[in-house]
Amino acid sequence: SQQGEEDPQALSIQEGENATMNCSYKTSINNLQWYRQNSGRGLVHLILIRSNEREKHSGRLRVTLDTSKKSSSLLITASRAADTASYFCATDANNAGNMLTFGGGTRLMVKP
Amino acid sequence: KAGVTQTPRYLIKTRGQQVTLSCSPISGHRSVSWYQQTPGQGLQFLFEYFSETQRNKGNFPGRFSGRQFSNSRSEMNVSTLELGDSALYLCASRQAGGNTGELFFGEGSRLTVL
């Protein structure tokens, strides 16, 4: 079963706009990660935020984490057509061994 | 440094057959995990190996098995294939044996069961 639920399931924006994706999860976590997947290919790690962090930045990416609400958001600023992909959150839950539990993903389309 | 390599990339099998997928992790990475990705169930954890030992297993039937060799390369096997086993099988490696950090994924093996 999936730990995380992502919202929205699909998002279509124009180039230059910002894209925000949300992730909710169910159990206590050690960290939360975001991955990107181009159609039918492997996942690429974007950013990791630890449970004691509230916000993290990496280039055009900004991730927030609210452990009281068990939720996270990924913001991509000034989006580009090349950002078109599926984005997944993944949680490393306490007492889950060394496994990540992935959300259902958000399909982002950035129109040129 | 070469990335995670999975072979074969594509394969077609028929129901009842068995299949073996291979994964070569990044050099120096000792942990290898396998995930199944389907449109209906999304990404689901299959198992994780570290130093040739299975450390964790997802909720899959016994038809799904795996192993890891002394060079950290890993294989997974699915026996008595069912139509529902059609999926993208992703292998991921990471360096350390501690808490989960960044996973490095291969491009996947796309299995179609007819």
PDB file of C-alpha atoms in Angstrom:
ATOM      1  CA  SER A   1       0.000   0.000   0.000  1.00  0.00           C
ATOM      2  CA  GLN A   2       1.130   3.536  -0.591  1.00  0.00           C
ATOM      3  CA  GLN A   3       2.106   5.673   2.334  1.00  0.00           C
ATOM      4  CA  GLY A   4       1.829   8.917   0.471  1.00  0.00           C
ATOM      5  CA  GLU A   5      -0.954  10.506  -1.466  1.00  0.00           C
ATOM      6  CA  GLU A   6      -0.095  13.214  -3.922  1.00  0.00           C
ATOM      7  CA  ASP A   7      -2.155  16.107  -5.018  1.00  0.00           C
ATOM      8  CA  PRO A   8      -2.889  16.990  -7.719  1.00  0.00           C
ATOM      9  CA  GLN A   9      -2.624  13.816  -9.770  1.00  0.00           C
ATOM     10  CA  ALA A  10      -2.013  15.900 -12.873  1.00  0.00           C
ATOM     11  CA  LEU A  11      -0.988  19.499 -13.407  1.00  0.00           C
ATOM     12  CA  SER A  12      -0.673  21.463 -16.629  1.00  0.00           C
ATOM     13  CA  ILE A  13       0.984  24.885 -16.654  1.00  0.00           C
ATOM     14  CA  GLN A  14       2.688  27.298 -19.025  1.00  0.00           C
ATOM     15  CA  GLU A  15       6.427  27.707 -19.183  1.00  0.00           C
ATOM     16  CA  GLY A  16       7.599  30.283 -16.669  1.00  0.00           C
ATOM     17  CA  GLU A  17       4.843  29.567 -14.171  1.00  0.00           C
ATOM     18  CA  ASN A  18       5.409  27.923 -10.818  1.00  0.00           C
ATOM     19  CA  ALA A  19       4.273  24.373 -10.099  1.00  0.00           C
ATOM     20  CA  THR A  20       3.286  23.182  -6.648  1.00  0.00           C
ATOM     21  CA  MET A  21       2.763  19.543  -5.756  1.00  0.00           C
ATOM     22  CA  ASN A  22       1.628  18.248  -2.390  1.00  0.00           C
ATOM     23  CA  CYS A  23       2.211  14.981  -0.600  1.00  0.00           C
ATOM     24  CA  SER A  24       0.542  13.575   2.487  1.00  0.00           C
ATOM     25  CA  TYR A  25       1.704  10.555   4.433  1.00  0.00           C
ATOM     26  CA  LYS A  26       0.485   8.452   7.317  1.00  0.00           C
ATOM     27  CA  THR A  27       3.239   7.424   9.702  1.00  0.00           C
ATOM     28  CA  SER A  28       6.201   8.988  11.457  1.00  0.00           C
ATOM     29  CA  ILE A  29       9.160   9.409   9.159  1.00  0.00           C
ATOM     30  CA  ASN A  30      12.922   9.811   9.257  1.00  0.00           C
ATOM     31  CA  ASN A  31      12.973  11.772   6.038  1.00  0.00           C
ATOM     32  CA  LEU A  32      10.960  12.543   2.941  1.00  0.00           C
ATOM     33  CA  GLN A  33      12.366  12.565  -0.562  1.00  0.00           C
ATOM     34  CA  TRP A  34      11.173  13.780  -3.940  1.00  0.00           C
ATOM     35  CA  TYR A  35      11.944  11.983  -7.165  1.00  0.00           C
ATOM     36  CA  ARG A  36      11.306  12.757 -10.798  1.00  0.00           C
ATOM     37  CA  GLN A  37      10.513  10.235 -13.524  1.00  0.00           C
ATOM     38  CA  ASN A  38      10.476  10.900 -17.230  1.00  0.00           C
ATOM     39  CA  SER A  39       8.002   8.718 -19.060  1.00  0.00           C
ATOM     40  CA  GLY A  40       8.744   5.035 -18.559  1.00  0.00           C
ATOM     41  CA  ARG A  41      12.260   5.611 -17.297  1.00  0.00           C
ATOM     42  CA  GLY A  42      14.057   5.368 -13.976  1.00  0.00           C
ATOM     43  CA  LEU A  43      13.560   7.746 -11.094  1.00  0.00           C
ATOM     44  CA  VAL A  44      15.963  10.566 -10.378  1.00  0.00           C
ATOM     45  CA  HIS A  45      16.439  11.887  -6.872  1.00  0.00           C
ATOM     46  CA  LEU A  46      15.673  15.593  -6.494  1.00  0.00           C
ATOM     47  CA  ILE A  47      15.861  16.479  -2.830  1.00  0.00           C
ATOM     48  CA  LEU A  48      15.736  14.984   0.658  1.00  0.00           C
ATOM     49  CA  ILE A  49      14.320  16.737   3.692  1.00  0.00           C
ATOM     50  CA  ARG A  50      14.807  15.331   7.169  1.00  0.00           C
ATOM     51  CA  SER A  51      12.055  15.154   9.760  1.00  0.00           C
ATOM     52  CA  ASN A  52      13.657  17.925  11.821  1.00  0.00           C
ATOM     53  CA  GLU A  53      13.816  20.302   8.850  1.00  0.00           C
ATOM     54  CA  ARG A  54      10.980  22.530   7.712  1.00  0.00           C
ATOM     55  CA  GLU A  55      12.192  23.865   4.404  1.00  0.00           C
ATOM     56  CA  LYS A  56      14.920  23.104   1.914  1.00  0.00           C
ATOM     57  CA  HIS A  57      16.011  24.639  -1.362  1.00  0.00           C
ATOM     58  CA  SER A  58      17.891  23.271  -4.337  1.00  0.00           C
ATOM     59  CA  GLY A  59      18.141  25.459  -7.416  1.00  0.00           C
ATOM     60  CA  ARG A  60      14.578  26.087  -8.624  1.00  0.00           C
ATOM     61  CA  LEU A  61      13.174  23.558  -6.149  1.00  0.00           C
ATOM     62  CA  ARG A  62      11.745  24.381  -2.755  1.00  0.00           C
ATOM     63  CA  VAL A  63      10.476  21.669  -0.439  1.00  0.00           C
ATOM     64  CA  THR A  64       8.574  22.152   2.776  1.00  0.00           C
ATOM     65  CA  LEU A  65       7.743  19.602   5.415  1.00  0.00           C
ATOM     66  CA  ASP A  66       5.077  19.833   8.105  1.00  0.00           C
ATOM     67  CA  THR A  67       5.370  16.786  10.338  1.00  0.00           C
ATOM     68  CA  SER A  68       2.397  17.856  12.465  1.00  0.00           C
ATOM     69  CA  LYS A  69       0.188  17.657   9.386  1.00  0.00           C
ATOM     70  CA  LYS A  70       2.172  14.815   7.852  1.00  0.00           C
ATOM     71  CA  SER A  71       2.492  16.699   4.613  1.00  0.00           C
ATOM     72  CA  SER A  72       5.093  18.074   2.233  1.00  0.00           C
ATOM     73  CA  SER A  73       5.071  20.281  -0.794  1.00  0.00           C
ATOM     74  CA  LEU A  74       7.395  20.612  -3.765  1.00  0.00           C
ATOM     75  CA  LEU A  75       7.552  23.950  -5.548  1.00  0.00           C
ATOM     76  CA  ILE A  76       9.239  24.271  -8.922  1.00  0.00           C
ATOM     77  CA  THR A  77       9.746  27.901  -9.815  1.00  0.00           C
ATOM     78  CA  ALA A  78      10.003  29.354 -13.329  1.00  0.00           C
ATOM     79  CA  SER A  79       9.116  26.013 -14.888  1.00  0.00           C
ATOM     80  CA  ARG A  80      10.514  24.885 -18.218  1.00  0.00           C
ATOM     81  CA  ALA A  81       9.208  22.450 -20.817  1.00  0.00           C
ATOM     82  CA  ALA A  82      12.010  20.105 -19.742  1.00  0.00           C
ATOM     83  CA  ASP A  83      10.395  19.875 -16.294  1.00  0.00           C
ATOM     84  CA  THR A  84       7.584  17.831 -17.841  1.00  0.00           C
ATOM     85  CA  ALA A  85       7.663  14.547 -15.912  1.00  0.00           C
ATOM     86  CA  SER A  86       6.038  12.680 -13.041  1.00  0.00           C
ATOM     87  CA  TYR A  87       7.058  13.674  -9.551  1.00  0.00           C
ATOM     88  CA  PHE A  88       6.906  11.315  -6.586  1.00  0.00           C
ATOM     89  CA  CYS A  89       7.316  11.815  -2.901  1.00  0.00           C
ATOM     90  CA  ALA A  90       8.830   8.956  -0.941  1.00  0.00           C
ATOM     91  CA  THR A  91       8.949   8.480   2.784  1.00  0.00           C
ATOM     92  CA  ASP A  92      11.476   6.704   4.900  1.00  0.00           C
ATOM     93  CA  ALA A  93       9.259   5.677   7.776  1.00  0.00           C
ATOM     94  CA  ASN A  94      10.433   4.881  11.255  1.00  0.00           C
ATOM     95  CA  ASN A  95      10.696   1.146  11.864  1.00  0.00           C
ATOM     96  CA  ALA A  96      10.147   0.395   8.182  1.00  0.00           C
ATOM     97  CA  GLY A  97      13.517  -1.104   7.598  1.00  0.00           C
ATOM     98  CA  ASN A  98      15.465   0.368   4.759  1.00  0.00           C
ATOM     99  CA  MET A  99      12.651   0.876   2.317  1.00  0.00           C
ATOM    100  CA  LEU A 100      11.005   3.895   0.783  1.00  0.00           C
ATOM    101  CA  THR A 101       7.260   4.141   0.361  1.00  0.00           C
ATOM    102  CA  PHE A 102       6.215   6.129  -2.667  1.00  0.00           C
ATOM    103  CA  GLY A 103       3.171   8.246  -3.310  1.00  0.00           C
ATOM    104  CA  GLY A 104       1.069   7.947  -6.422  1.00  0.00           C
ATOM    105  CA  GLY A 105       2.831  10.804  -8.158  1.00  0.00           C
ATOM    106  CA  THR A 106       1.894  14.044  -9.868  1.00  0.00           C
ATOM    107  CA  ARG A 107       2.094  14.208 -13.652  1.00  0.00           C
ATOM    108  CA  LEU A 108       3.356  17.658 -14.572  1.00  0.00           C
ATOM    109  CA  MET A 109       3.077  19.019 -18.064  1.00  0.00           C
ATOM    110  CA  VAL A 110       4.779  22.309 -18.851  1.00  0.00           C
ATOM    111  CA  LYS A 111       3.637  23.822 -22.126  1.00  0.00           C
ATOM    112  CA  PRO A 112       6.124  25.910 -24.088  1.00  0.00           C
TER     113      PRO A 112
ATOM    114  CA  LYS B   1      31.099   6.471 -12.446  1.00  0.00           C
ATOM    115  CA  ALA B   2      28.656   4.197 -14.240  1.00  0.00           C
ATOM    116  CA  GLY B   3      25.067   4.310 -13.044  1.00  0.00           C
ATOM    117  CA  VAL B   4      22.790   1.467 -12.084  1.00  0.00           C
ATOM    118  CA  THR B   5      22.474  -0.973 -14.965  1.00  0.00           C
ATOM    119  CA  GLN B   6      19.474  -3.189 -15.467  1.00  0.00           C
ATOM    120  CA  THR B   7      19.121  -5.956 -18.001  1.00  0.00           C
ATOM    121  CA  PRO B   8      17.183  -6.755 -20.015  1.00  0.00           C
ATOM    122  CA  ARG B   9      15.422  -3.448 -20.681  1.00  0.00           C
ATOM    123  CA  TYR B  10      12.420  -5.044 -22.324  1.00  0.00           C
ATOM    124  CA  LEU B  11      11.086  -8.560 -22.365  1.00  0.00           C
ATOM    125  CA  ILE B  12       7.926 -10.408 -23.252  1.00  0.00           C
ATOM    126  CA  LYS B  13       6.898 -13.616 -21.550  1.00  0.00           C
ATOM    127  CA  THR B  14       3.795 -15.771 -21.486  1.00  0.00           C
ATOM    128  CA  ARG B  15       1.769 -16.821 -18.481  1.00  0.00           C
ATOM    129  CA  GLY B  16       3.317 -19.610 -16.499  1.00  0.00           C
ATOM    130  CA  GLN B  17       6.882 -18.856 -17.553  1.00  0.00           C
ATOM    131  CA  GLN B  18       9.534 -17.522 -15.236  1.00  0.00           C
ATOM    132  CA  VAL B  19      11.823 -14.540 -15.631  1.00  0.00           C
ATOM    133  CA  THR B  20      15.111 -13.357 -14.161  1.00  0.00           C
ATOM    134  CA  LEU B  21      16.065  -9.699 -14.094  1.00  0.00           C
ATOM    135  CA  SER B  22      19.541  -8.437 -13.365  1.00  0.00           C
ATOM    136  CA  CYS B  23      20.829  -5.299 -11.686  1.00  0.00           C
ATOM    137  CA  SER B  24      24.380  -4.002 -11.376  1.00  0.00           C
ATOM    138  CA  PRO B  25      24.586  -1.251  -8.754  1.00  0.00           C
ATOM    139  CA  ILE B  26      26.867   1.734  -8.780  1.00  0.00           C
ATOM    140  CA  SER B  27      30.404   0.729  -7.894  1.00  0.00           C
ATOM    141  CA  GLY B  28      30.827   0.798  -4.123  1.00  0.00           C
ATOM    142  CA  HIS B  29      27.105   0.606  -3.394  1.00  0.00           C
ATOM    143  CA  ARG B  30      26.254  -2.385  -1.249  1.00  0.00           C
ATOM    144  CA  SER B  31      22.503  -1.969  -0.906  1.00  0.00           C
ATOM    145  CA  VAL B  32      20.189  -2.933  -3.740  1.00  0.00           C
ATOM    146  CA  SER B  33      16.414  -2.520  -3.662  1.00  0.00           C
ATOM    147  CA  TRP B  34      13.792  -3.616  -6.142  1.00  0.00           C
ATOM    148  CA  TYR B  35      10.493  -1.882  -6.886  1.00  0.00           C
ATOM    149  CA  GLN B  36       7.573  -2.791  -9.102  1.00  0.00           C
ATOM    150  CA  GLN B  37       5.763   0.005 -10.907  1.00  0.00           C
ATOM    151  CA  THR B  38       2.324  -0.477 -12.439  1.00  0.00           C
ATOM    152  CA  PRO B  39      -0.331   2.053 -13.493  1.00  0.00           C
ATOM    153  CA  GLY B  40      -2.777   0.673 -10.953  1.00  0.00           C
ATOM    154  CA  GLN B  41      -0.614   0.120  -7.881  1.00  0.00           C
ATOM    155  CA  GLY B  42       2.123   2.649  -8.474  1.00  0.00           C
ATOM    156  CA  LEU B  43       5.582   2.041  -7.066  1.00  0.00           C
ATOM    157  CA  GLN B  44       5.715  -0.851  -4.644  1.00  0.00           C
ATOM    158  CA  PHE B  45       8.694  -2.111  -2.704  1.00  0.00           C
ATOM    159  CA  LEU B  46       9.700  -5.699  -3.432  1.00  0.00           C
ATOM    160  CA  PHE B  47      12.853  -6.315  -1.381  1.00  0.00           C
ATOM    161  CA  GLU B  48      16.191  -4.943  -0.327  1.00  0.00           C
ATOM    162  CA  TYR B  49      19.539  -6.686  -0.158  1.00  0.00           C
ATOM    163  CA  PHE B  50      22.649  -5.619   1.682  1.00  0.00           C
ATOM    164  CA  SER B  51      25.848  -7.640   1.760  1.00  0.00           C
ATOM    165  CA  GLU B  52      24.099 -10.631   0.181  1.00  0.00           C
ATOM    166  CA  THR B  53      21.373 -10.666   2.843  1.00  0.00           C
ATOM    167  CA  GLN B  54      17.733  -9.813   2.329  1.00  0.00           C
ATOM    168  CA  ARG B  55      16.986  -7.159   4.910  1.00  0.00           C
ATOM    169  CA  ASN B  56      13.440  -6.287   4.073  1.00  0.00           C
ATOM    170  CA  LYS B  57      10.643  -7.674   1.936  1.00  0.00           C
ATOM    171  CA  GLY B  58       7.490  -6.108   0.624  1.00  0.00           C
ATOM    172  CA  ASN B  59       4.049  -7.630   0.455  1.00  0.00           C
ATOM    173  CA  PHE B  60       4.470  -9.818  -2.593  1.00  0.00           C
ATOM    174  CA  PRO B  61       3.806 -13.554  -3.034  1.00  0.00           C
ATOM    175  CA  GLY B  62       6.581 -16.097  -2.810  1.00  0.00           C
ATOM    176  CA  ARG B  63       6.750 -16.229  -6.609  1.00  0.00           C
ATOM    177  CA  PHE B  64       8.882 -13.125  -6.325  1.00  0.00           C
ATOM    178  CA  SER B  65      12.381 -13.814  -5.092  1.00  0.00           C
ATOM    179  CA  GLY B  66      15.785 -12.262  -5.290  1.00  0.00           C
ATOM    180  CA  ARG B  67      19.387 -12.604  -4.361  1.00  0.00           C
ATOM    181  CA  GLN B  68      22.557 -10.593  -4.172  1.00  0.00           C
ATOM    182  CA  PHE B  69      26.028 -11.729  -5.069  1.00  0.00           C
ATOM    183  CA  SER B  70      29.330 -10.952  -3.396  1.00  0.00           C
ATOM    184  CA  ASN B  71      30.028  -8.211  -5.964  1.00  0.00           C
ATOM    185  CA  SER B  72      26.699  -6.544  -4.957  1.00  0.00           C
ATOM    186  CA  ARG B  73      25.032  -7.392  -8.255  1.00  0.00           C
ATOM    187  CA  SER B  74      21.481  -8.533  -7.722  1.00  0.00           C
ATOM    188  CA  GLU B  75      18.924 -10.621  -9.534  1.00  0.00           C
ATOM    189  CA  MET B  76      15.228 -10.977  -9.034  1.00  0.00           C
ATOM    190  CA  ASN B  77      13.146 -13.864 -10.250  1.00  0.00           C
ATOM    191  CA  VAL B  78       9.441 -14.177 -10.841  1.00  0.00           C
ATOM    192  CA  SER B  79       8.105 -17.678 -11.328  1.00  0.00           C
ATOM    193  CA  THR B  80       4.794 -18.821 -12.760  1.00  0.00           C
ATOM    194  CA  LEU B  81       4.143 -15.461 -14.366  1.00  0.00           C
ATOM    195  CA  GLU B  82       0.671 -13.957 -14.277  1.00  0.00           C
ATOM    196  CA  LEU B  83      -0.786 -11.225 -16.466  1.00  0.00           C
ATOM    197  CA  GLY B  84      -0.726  -8.904 -13.469  1.00  0.00           C
ATOM    198  CA  ASP B  85       3.046  -9.188 -13.238  1.00  0.00           C
ATOM    199  CA  SER B  86       3.354  -6.965 -16.286  1.00  0.00           C
ATOM    200  CA  ALA B  87       5.180  -3.945 -14.951  1.00  0.00           C
ATOM    201  CA  LEU B  88       8.293  -1.829 -14.945  1.00  0.00           C
ATOM    202  CA  TYR B  89      10.738  -3.372 -12.475  1.00  0.00           C
ATOM    203  CA  LEU B  90      13.136  -0.837 -11.051  1.00  0.00           C
ATOM    204  CA  CYS B  91      16.347  -1.512  -9.241  1.00  0.00           C
ATOM    205  CA  ALA B  92      17.954   1.070  -6.991  1.00  0.00           C
ATOM    206  CA  SER B  93      21.231   1.160  -5.164  1.00  0.00           C
ATOM    207  CA  ARG B  94      22.725   3.211  -2.383  1.00  0.00           C
ATOM    208  CA  GLN B  95      26.020   3.284  -0.650  1.00  0.00           C
ATOM    209  CA  ALA B  96      25.551   2.871   3.033  1.00  0.00           C
ATOM    210  CA  GLY B  97      23.793   0.383   5.229  1.00  0.00           C
ATOM    211  CA  GLY B  98      22.276   2.889   7.616  1.00  0.00           C
ATOM    212  CA  ASN B  99      19.115   4.919   7.378  1.00  0.00           C
ATOM    213  CA  THR B 100      17.666   5.281   3.942  1.00  0.00           C
ATOM    214  CA  GLY B 101      19.177   8.133   1.978  1.00  0.00           C
ATOM    215  CA  GLU B 102      19.126   8.912  -1.702  1.00  0.00           C
ATOM    216  CA  LEU B 103      18.425   5.993  -3.994  1.00  0.00           C
ATOM    217  CA  PHE B 104      19.996   5.761  -7.419  1.00  0.00           C
ATOM    218  CA  PHE B 105      17.676   4.068  -9.880  1.00  0.00           C
ATOM    219  CA  GLY B 106      18.323   2.147 -13.049  1.00  0.00           C
ATOM    220  CA  GLU B 107      16.219   2.626 -16.174  1.00  0.00           C
ATOM    221  CA  GLY B 108      14.153  -0.428 -15.353  1.00  0.00           C
ATOM    222  CA  SER B 109      13.180  -3.679 -16.998  1.00  0.00           C
ATOM    223  CA  ARG B 110       9.792  -3.546 -18.657  1.00  0.00           C
ATOM    224  CA  LEU B 111       8.118  -6.931 -18.463  1.00  0.00           C
ATOM    225  CA  THR B 112       5.069  -7.762 -20.527  1.00  0.00           C
ATOM    226  CA  VAL B 113       3.234 -10.985 -19.739  1.00  0.00           C
ATOM    227  CA  LEU B 114       0.921 -12.283 -22.468  1.00  0.00           C
TER     228      LEU B 114
END
